[in-house]
Amino acid sequence: MSAAAAARECSLAAIKIDHTVVGFVNEPVCRPCVVLVLAELKADKVAAAFRTGKNIHVSLIALIDPALSRKLALTFRARNACELFIGEGIGLIPVIGSMALAIGYTVVMGWIFKYTFISITGDMHAMGQDMASIGGHFDVVAVNNVPCIIVAILASFAIMALGVSGGIEKANKIMMPALFVLFVVLGVYIAFLPGSGAGYKYIFTLDPKGLLNPLVWIFAFGQAFFSLSVAGNGSVIYGSYLPKNENIVTSARNVAVFDTLAALLAAFVIIPAMAAGGAPLEKGGPGLMFVWLVNVLNGMPGGRIIGVIFFICVLFAGLSSIINLYEAPVATLQDNLKLKRVPATAIILAVGGIVAIFIQKITSEWMDVVSIYICPLGALLAGVMFFWVAGKDFALKEVNHGLQSPIGGWFYPLAKYVYCILCVIALVAGAALGGIG
């Protein structure tokens, strides 16, 4: 068969296979790659033939030159292996970020379990409003809390070992409604405390001049970025378990709405409670919950019971977050090592617990590095993968599953350009300002 005849055969075959790209060993191969490799192998005429069709049938090369066919097969295998190695390496960055963040949260969950225990036993209320005693107690717990870290790991394992639908979904169906109900009860109670009005005034007072400060917008953006878990890959992992008919757009909207409601509800409880107790409202960080708020709870009427309810609420919220963060590493271990659910969960949580015990004294610095650098980078890589590498057709196909009508034309450019640029801003701003979320 002449090169010209082969060219005509290739072009006709490309049309006949109806946009199906077939490569060696049943692997899909893109047309530009074939043209490039053929050019490198000096098979210019065959390469030119393949440029004529929108799609190709690589196995037709065997009709022209069997030796070239074998050489091309080896070349594609080598390239695919290299690309797979690089792709999986990049894909591990968000997983590592999720694991590192989960380890930091394991330490925090240990604090929450500790304060839930002492609120139930009455040891927290017994400290009264002695700030030296309250602050000193947290200073010790923050760096030496091994038993409660182990409890946090075991609680997470008990939920996660049952799987997404059997454990995580069922647990959240109980914890999330209970969290909202308990917070509403707390909010109503605190609203009638003397002095709580100053807290509401603090929340709703708007200073128009503050809107001109770029830092206000950057920190607000950072709060939304991290609160919505845009910086994590939990949504990707959980999304992989959704049925094809799930309305992703509606689900995403619901996540944003309920996350905002939860944040407002927490604000309506904590800030008015701080005002009622005479605590400074500008306080933040771990000291807000484990020092200042403890002082407030111990001083208010019915404070012991309110303290128990409050820390149970925080415990539910914390557990739902930590199992979300650990799920990505567990799923990755299952996929790559072909492990079953229970051993994969046990390995990841054991590693997380051990590292958490050793980083207790540097938890703040650990969380800063993860949230400032690794999480935004992972979010950026996810955006690049979905919207730049996989391409428009893939992204729109996945988003439109479950929709009665296709999503508007605004979505793809917004996701491809605006989202990715915002991820870069989160990374750069976080590094420059020492964190924005």
mmCIF file with all atom_site columns, N, CA, C and O in Angstrom, residues 115 127 130-142 290-292 294-295:
data_model
loop_
_atom_site.group_PDB
_atom_site.id
_atom_site.type_symbol
_atom_site.label_atom_id
_atom_site.label_alt_id
_atom_site.label_comp_id
_atom_site.label_asym_id
_atom_site.label_entity_id
_atom_site.label_seq_id
_atom_site.pdbx_PDB_ins_code
_atom_site.Cartn_x
_atom_site.Cartn_y
_atom_site.Cartn_z
_atom_site.occupancy
_atom_site.B_iso_or_equiv
_atom_site.pdbx_formal_charge
_atom_site.auth_seq_id
_atom_site.auth_comp_id
_atom_site.auth_asym_id
_atom_site.auth_atom_id
_atom_site.pdbx_PDB_model_num
ATOM 1  N N  . TYR A 1 115 ? -13.031 19.486 76.534 1.00 0.00 ? 115 TYR A N  1
ATOM 2  C CA . TYR A 1 115 ? -13.942 20.471 77.121 1.00 0.00 ? 115 TYR A CA 1
ATOM 3  C C  . TYR A 1 115 ? -15.378 19.961 77.178 1.00 0.00 ? 115 TYR A C  1
ATOM 4  O O  . TYR A 1 115 ? -16.146 20.379 78.050 1.00 0.00 ? 115 TYR A O  1
ATOM 5  N N  . MET A 1 127 ? -14.274 25.994 87.651 1.00 0.00 ? 127 MET A N  1
ATOM 6  C CA . MET A 1 127 ? -13.221 26.998 87.508 1.00 0.00 ? 127 MET A CA 1
ATOM 7  C C  . MET A 1 127 ? -13.769 28.407 87.678 1.00 0.00 ? 127 MET A C  1
ATOM 8  O O  . MET A 1 127 ? -12.989 29.362 87.838 1.00 0.00 ? 127 MET A O  1
ATOM 9  N N  . ASP A 1 130 ? -12.371 32.645 87.137 1.00 0.00 ? 130 ASP A N  1
ATOM 10 C CA . ASP A 1 130 ? -10.959 32.899 87.433 1.00 0.00 ? 130 ASP A CA 1
ATOM 11 C C  . ASP A 1 130 ? -10.168 32.737 86.135 1.00 0.00 ? 130 ASP A C  1
ATOM 12 O O  . ASP A 1 130 ? -9.868  31.612 85.704 1.00 0.00 ? 130 ASP A O  1
ATOM 13 N N  . MET A 1 131 ? -9.825  33.856 85.498 1.00 0.00 ? 131 MET A N  1
ATOM 14 C CA . MET A 1 131 ? -9.160  33.803 84.192 1.00 0.00 ? 131 MET A CA 1
ATOM 15 C C  . MET A 1 131 ? -7.802  33.121 84.263 1.00 0.00 ? 131 MET A C  1
ATOM 16 O O  . MET A 1 131 ? -7.364  32.478 83.298 1.00 0.00 ? 131 MET A O  1
ATOM 17 N N  . ALA A 1 132 ? -7.118  33.242 85.393 1.00 0.00 ? 132 ALA A N  1
ATOM 18 C CA . ALA A 1 132 ? -5.828  32.567 85.539 1.00 0.00 ? 132 ALA A CA 1
ATOM 19 C C  . ALA A 1 132 ? -6.017  31.051 85.505 1.00 0.00 ? 132 ALA A C  1
ATOM 20 O O  . ALA A 1 132 ? -5.242  30.327 84.858 1.00 0.00 ? 132 ALA A O  1
ATOM 21 N N  . SER A 1 133 ? -7.067  30.575 86.182 1.00 0.00 ? 133 SER A N  1
ATOM 22 C CA . SER A 1 133 ? -7.343  29.142 86.204 1.00 0.00 ? 133 SER A CA 1
ATOM 23 C C  . SER A 1 133 ? -7.816  28.650 84.838 1.00 0.00 ? 133 SER A C  1
ATOM 24 O O  . SER A 1 133 ? -7.360  27.603 84.358 1.00 0.00 ? 133 SER A O  1
ATOM 25 N N  . ILE A 1 134 ? -8.720  29.431 84.202 1.00 0.00 ? 134 ILE A N  1
ATOM 26 C CA . ILE A 1 134 ? -9.252  29.033 82.902 1.00 0.00 ? 134 ILE A CA 1
ATOM 27 C C  . ILE A 1 134 ? -8.156  29.033 81.841 1.00 0.00 ? 134 ILE A C  1
ATOM 28 O O  . ILE A 1 134 ? -7.996  28.071 81.079 1.00 0.00 ? 134 ILE A O  1
ATOM 29 N N  . GLY A 1 135 ? -7.373  30.110 81.805 1.00 0.00 ? 135 GLY A N  1
ATOM 30 C CA . GLY A 1 135 ? -6.295  30.216 80.826 1.00 0.00 ? 135 GLY A CA 1
ATOM 31 C C  . GLY A 1 135 ? -5.206  29.187 81.069 1.00 0.00 ? 135 GLY A C  1
ATOM 32 O O  . GLY A 1 135 ? -4.673  28.589 80.118 1.00 0.00 ? 135 GLY A O  1
ATOM 33 N N  . GLY A 1 136 ? -4.861  28.954 82.337 1.00 0.00 ? 136 GLY A N  1
ATOM 34 C CA . GLY A 1 136 ? -3.838  27.970 82.656 1.00 0.00 ? 136 GLY A CA 1
ATOM 35 C C  . GLY A 1 136 ? -4.253  26.564 82.275 1.00 0.00 ? 136 GLY A C  1
ATOM 36 O O  . GLY A 1 136 ? -3.428  25.761 81.803 1.00 0.00 ? 136 GLY A O  1
ATOM 37 N N  . HIS A 1 137 ? -5.530  26.270 82.452 1.00 0.00 ? 137 HIS A N  1
ATOM 38 C CA . HIS A 1 137 ? -6.035  24.945 82.085 1.00 0.00 ? 137 HIS A CA 1
ATOM 39 C C  . HIS A 1 137 ? -5.913  24.722 80.585 1.00 0.00 ? 137 HIS A C  1
ATOM 40 O O  . HIS A 1 137 ? -5.469  23.644 80.138 1.00 0.00 ? 137 HIS A O  1
ATOM 41 N N  . PHE A 1 138 ? -6.290  25.723 79.782 1.00 0.00 ? 138 PHE A N  1
ATOM 42 C CA . PHE A 1 138 ? -6.183  25.562 78.335 1.00 0.00 ? 138 PHE A CA 1
ATOM 43 C C  . PHE A 1 138 ? -4.727  25.480 77.888 1.00 0.00 ? 138 PHE A C  1
ATOM 44 O O  . PHE A 1 138 ? -4.403  24.732 76.948 1.00 0.00 ? 138 PHE A O  1
ATOM 45 N N  . ASP A 1 139 ? -3.837  26.215 78.523 1.00 0.00 ? 139 ASP A N  1
ATOM 46 C CA . ASP A 1 139 ? -2.411  26.147 78.170 1.00 0.00 ? 139 ASP A CA 1
ATOM 47 C C  . ASP A 1 139 ? -1.877  24.725 78.308 1.00 0.00 ? 139 ASP A C  1
ATOM 48 O O  . ASP A 1 139 ? -1.047  24.284 77.501 1.00 0.00 ? 139 ASP A O  1
ATOM 49 N N  . VAL A 1 140 ? -2.352  24.009 79.316 1.00 0.00 ? 140 VAL A N  1
ATOM 50 C CA . VAL A 1 140 ? -1.921  22.620 79.521 1.00 0.00 ? 140 VAL A CA 1
ATOM 51 C C  . VAL A 1 140 ? -2.568  21.700 78.491 1.00 0.00 ? 140 VAL A C  1
ATOM 52 O O  . VAL A 1 140 ? -1.901  20.856 77.869 1.00 0.00 ? 140 VAL A O  1
ATOM 53 N N  . VAL A 1 141 ? -3.874  21.863 78.300 1.00 0.00 ? 141 VAL A N  1
ATOM 54 C CA . VAL A 1 141 ? -4.606  21.010 77.353 1.00 0.00 ? 141 VAL A CA 1
ATOM 55 C C  . VAL A 1 141 ? -4.051  21.167 75.940 1.00 0.00 ? 141 VAL A C  1
ATOM 56 O O  . VAL A 1 141 ? -3.946  20.180 75.181 1.00 0.00 ? 141 VAL A O  1
ATOM 57 N N  . ALA A 1 142 ? -3.676  22.378 75.562 1.00 0.00 ? 142 ALA A N  1
ATOM 58 C CA . ALA A 1 142 ? -3.229  22.655 74.202 1.00 0.00 ? 142 ALA A CA 1
ATOM 59 C C  . ALA A 1 142 ? -1.979  21.879 73.813 1.00 0.00 ? 142 ALA A C  1
ATOM 60 O O  . ALA A 1 142 ? -1.767  21.586 72.624 1.00 0.00 ? 142 ALA A O  1
ATOM 61 N N  . PHE A 1 290 ? -12.093 28.565 74.115 1.00 0.00 ? 290 PHE A N  1
ATOM 62 C CA . PHE A 1 290 ? -11.642 27.764 75.245 1.00 0.00 ? 290 PHE A CA 1
ATOM 63 C C  . PHE A 1 290 ? -11.214 28.587 76.460 1.00 0.00 ? 290 PHE A C  1
ATOM 64 O O  . PHE A 1 290 ? -10.881 28.013 77.495 1.00 0.00 ? 290 PHE A O  1
ATOM 65 N N  . VAL A 1 291 ? -11.196 29.898 76.327 1.00 0.00 ? 291 VAL A N  1
ATOM 66 C CA . VAL A 1 291 ? -10.833 30.745 77.472 1.00 0.00 ? 291 VAL A CA 1
ATOM 67 C C  . VAL A 1 291 ? -11.947 31.755 77.752 1.00 0.00 ? 291 VAL A C  1
ATOM 68 O O  . VAL A 1 291 ? -12.640 31.683 78.771 1.00 0.00 ? 291 VAL A O  1
ATOM 69 N N  . TRP A 1 292 ? -12.144 32.709 76.830 1.00 0.00 ? 292 TRP A N  1
ATOM 70 C CA . TRP A 1 292 ? -13.103 33.784 77.057 1.00 0.00 ? 292 TRP A CA 1
ATOM 71 C C  . TRP A 1 292 ? -14.535 33.279 77.145 1.00 0.00 ? 292 TRP A C  1
ATOM 72 O O  . TRP A 1 292 ? -15.303 33.705 78.018 1.00 0.00 ? 292 TRP A O  1
ATOM 73 N N  . VAL A 1 294 ? -15.538 30.276 77.943 1.00 0.00 ? 294 VAL A N  1
ATOM 74 C CA . VAL A 1 294 ? -15.686 29.492 79.178 1.00 0.00 ? 294 VAL A CA 1
ATOM 75 C C  . VAL A 1 294 ? -15.945 30.431 80.355 1.00 0.00 ? 294 VAL A C  1
ATOM 76 O O  . VAL A 1 294 ? -16.807 30.165 81.211 1.00 0.00 ? 294 VAL A O  1
ATOM 77 N N  . ASN A 1 295 ? -15.222 31.525 80.385 1.00 0.00 ? 295 ASN A N  1
ATOM 78 C CA . ASN A 1 295 ? -15.431 32.528 81.434 1.00 0.00 ? 295 ASN A CA 1
ATOM 79 C C  . ASN A 1 295 ? -16.863 33.066 81.401 1.00 0.00 ? 295 ASN A C  1
ATOM 80 O O  . ASN A 1 295 ? -17.510 33.216 82.442 1.00 0.00 ? 295 ASN A O  1
#
